[in-house]
Short mmCIF file of N, CA and C in Angstrom, two decimals:
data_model
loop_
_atom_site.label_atom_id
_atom_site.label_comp_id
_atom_site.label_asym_id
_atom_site.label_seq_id
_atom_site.Cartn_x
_atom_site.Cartn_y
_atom_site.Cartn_z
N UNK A 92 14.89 -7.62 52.03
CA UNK A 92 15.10 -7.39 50.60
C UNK A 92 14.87 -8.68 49.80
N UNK A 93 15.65 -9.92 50.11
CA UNK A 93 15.66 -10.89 49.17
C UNK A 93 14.01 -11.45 49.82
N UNK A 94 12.97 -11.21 50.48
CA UNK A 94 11.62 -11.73 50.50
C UNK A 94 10.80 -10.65 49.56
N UNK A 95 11.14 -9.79 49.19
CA UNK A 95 10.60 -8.76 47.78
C UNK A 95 11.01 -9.51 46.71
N UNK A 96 12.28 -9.61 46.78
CA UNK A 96 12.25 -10.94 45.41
C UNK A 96 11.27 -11.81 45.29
N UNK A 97 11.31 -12.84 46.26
CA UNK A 97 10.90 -13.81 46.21
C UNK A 97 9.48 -13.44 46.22
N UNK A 98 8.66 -12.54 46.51
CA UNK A 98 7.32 -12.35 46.42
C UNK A 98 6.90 -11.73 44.70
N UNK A 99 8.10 -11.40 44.67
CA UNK A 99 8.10 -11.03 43.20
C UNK A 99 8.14 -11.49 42.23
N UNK A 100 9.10 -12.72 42.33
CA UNK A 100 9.12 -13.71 41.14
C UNK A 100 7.72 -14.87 41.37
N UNK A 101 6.89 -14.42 42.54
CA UNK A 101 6.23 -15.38 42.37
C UNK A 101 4.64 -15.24 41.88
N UNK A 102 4.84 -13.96 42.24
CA UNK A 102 3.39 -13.22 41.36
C UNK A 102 4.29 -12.63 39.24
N UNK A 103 5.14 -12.94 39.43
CA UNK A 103 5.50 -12.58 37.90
C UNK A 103 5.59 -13.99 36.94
N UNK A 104 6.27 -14.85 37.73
CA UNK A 104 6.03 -16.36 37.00
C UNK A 104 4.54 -16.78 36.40
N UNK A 105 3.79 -17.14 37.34
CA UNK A 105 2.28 -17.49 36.77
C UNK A 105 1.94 -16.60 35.29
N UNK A 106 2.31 -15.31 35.54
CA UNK A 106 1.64 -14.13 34.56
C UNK A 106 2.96 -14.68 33.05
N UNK A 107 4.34 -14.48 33.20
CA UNK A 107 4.92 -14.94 32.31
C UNK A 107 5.10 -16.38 31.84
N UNK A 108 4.05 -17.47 32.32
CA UNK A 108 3.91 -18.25 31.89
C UNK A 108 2.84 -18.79 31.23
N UNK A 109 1.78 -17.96 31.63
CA UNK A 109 0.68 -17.61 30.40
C UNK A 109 1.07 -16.91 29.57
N UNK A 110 1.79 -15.73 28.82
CA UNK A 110 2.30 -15.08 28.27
C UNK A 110 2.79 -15.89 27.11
N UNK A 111 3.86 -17.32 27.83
CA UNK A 111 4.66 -17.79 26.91
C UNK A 111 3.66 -19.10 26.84
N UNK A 112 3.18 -19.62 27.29
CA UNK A 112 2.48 -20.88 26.62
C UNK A 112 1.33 -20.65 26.78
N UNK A 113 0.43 -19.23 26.79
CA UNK A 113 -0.86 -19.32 26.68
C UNK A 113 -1.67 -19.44 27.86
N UNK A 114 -2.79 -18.99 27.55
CA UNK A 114 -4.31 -18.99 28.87
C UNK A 114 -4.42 -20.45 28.88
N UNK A 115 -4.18 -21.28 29.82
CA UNK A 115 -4.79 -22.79 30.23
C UNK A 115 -5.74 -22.71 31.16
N UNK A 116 -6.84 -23.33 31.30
CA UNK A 116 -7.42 -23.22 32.49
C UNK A 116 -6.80 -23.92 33.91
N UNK A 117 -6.34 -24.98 33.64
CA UNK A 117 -5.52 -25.88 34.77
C UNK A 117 -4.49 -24.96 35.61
N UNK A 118 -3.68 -24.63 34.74
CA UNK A 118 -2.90 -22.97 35.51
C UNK A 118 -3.16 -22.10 35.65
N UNK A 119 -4.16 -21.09 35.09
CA UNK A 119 -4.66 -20.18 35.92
C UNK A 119 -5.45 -20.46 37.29
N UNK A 120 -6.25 -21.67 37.28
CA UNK A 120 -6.54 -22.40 38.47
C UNK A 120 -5.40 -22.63 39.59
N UNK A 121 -4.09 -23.26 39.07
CA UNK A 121 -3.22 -23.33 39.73
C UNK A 121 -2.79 -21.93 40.67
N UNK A 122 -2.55 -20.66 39.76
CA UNK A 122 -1.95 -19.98 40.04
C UNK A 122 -2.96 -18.79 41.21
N UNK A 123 -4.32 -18.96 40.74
CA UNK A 123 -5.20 -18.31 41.57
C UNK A 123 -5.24 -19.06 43.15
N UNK A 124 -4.70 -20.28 42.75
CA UNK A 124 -4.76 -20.90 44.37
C UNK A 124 -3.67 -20.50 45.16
N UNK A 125 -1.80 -20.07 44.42
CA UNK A 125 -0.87 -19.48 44.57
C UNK A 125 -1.12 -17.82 45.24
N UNK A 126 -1.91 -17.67 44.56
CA UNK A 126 -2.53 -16.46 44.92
C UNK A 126 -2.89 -16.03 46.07
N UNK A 127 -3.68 -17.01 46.47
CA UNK A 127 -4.51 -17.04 47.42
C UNK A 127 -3.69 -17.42 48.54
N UNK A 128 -2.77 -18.45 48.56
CA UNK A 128 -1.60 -18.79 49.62
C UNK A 128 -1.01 -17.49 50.34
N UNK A 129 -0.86 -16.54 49.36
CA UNK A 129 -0.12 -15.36 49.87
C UNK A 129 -1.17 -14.22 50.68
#
């Protein structure tokens, strides 16, 4: 159960942090590499 969390908050962070400060390219880069980890 608590690894559904944690897979959860980690594909929802990246997305609500473009949300709140905007499309950057440096973090969506970041986060596509996050991505890709999983």
């Amino acid at each position: 159960m608590a690894t559904v969390i944690v897979i959860v908050s980690i594909l929802l962070l990246p997305f609500l942090r473009t949300c709140i400060f905007g499309h950057d390219a440096k973090e969506r880069e970041r986060d596509s590499i996050h991505l890709s980890l999983l």
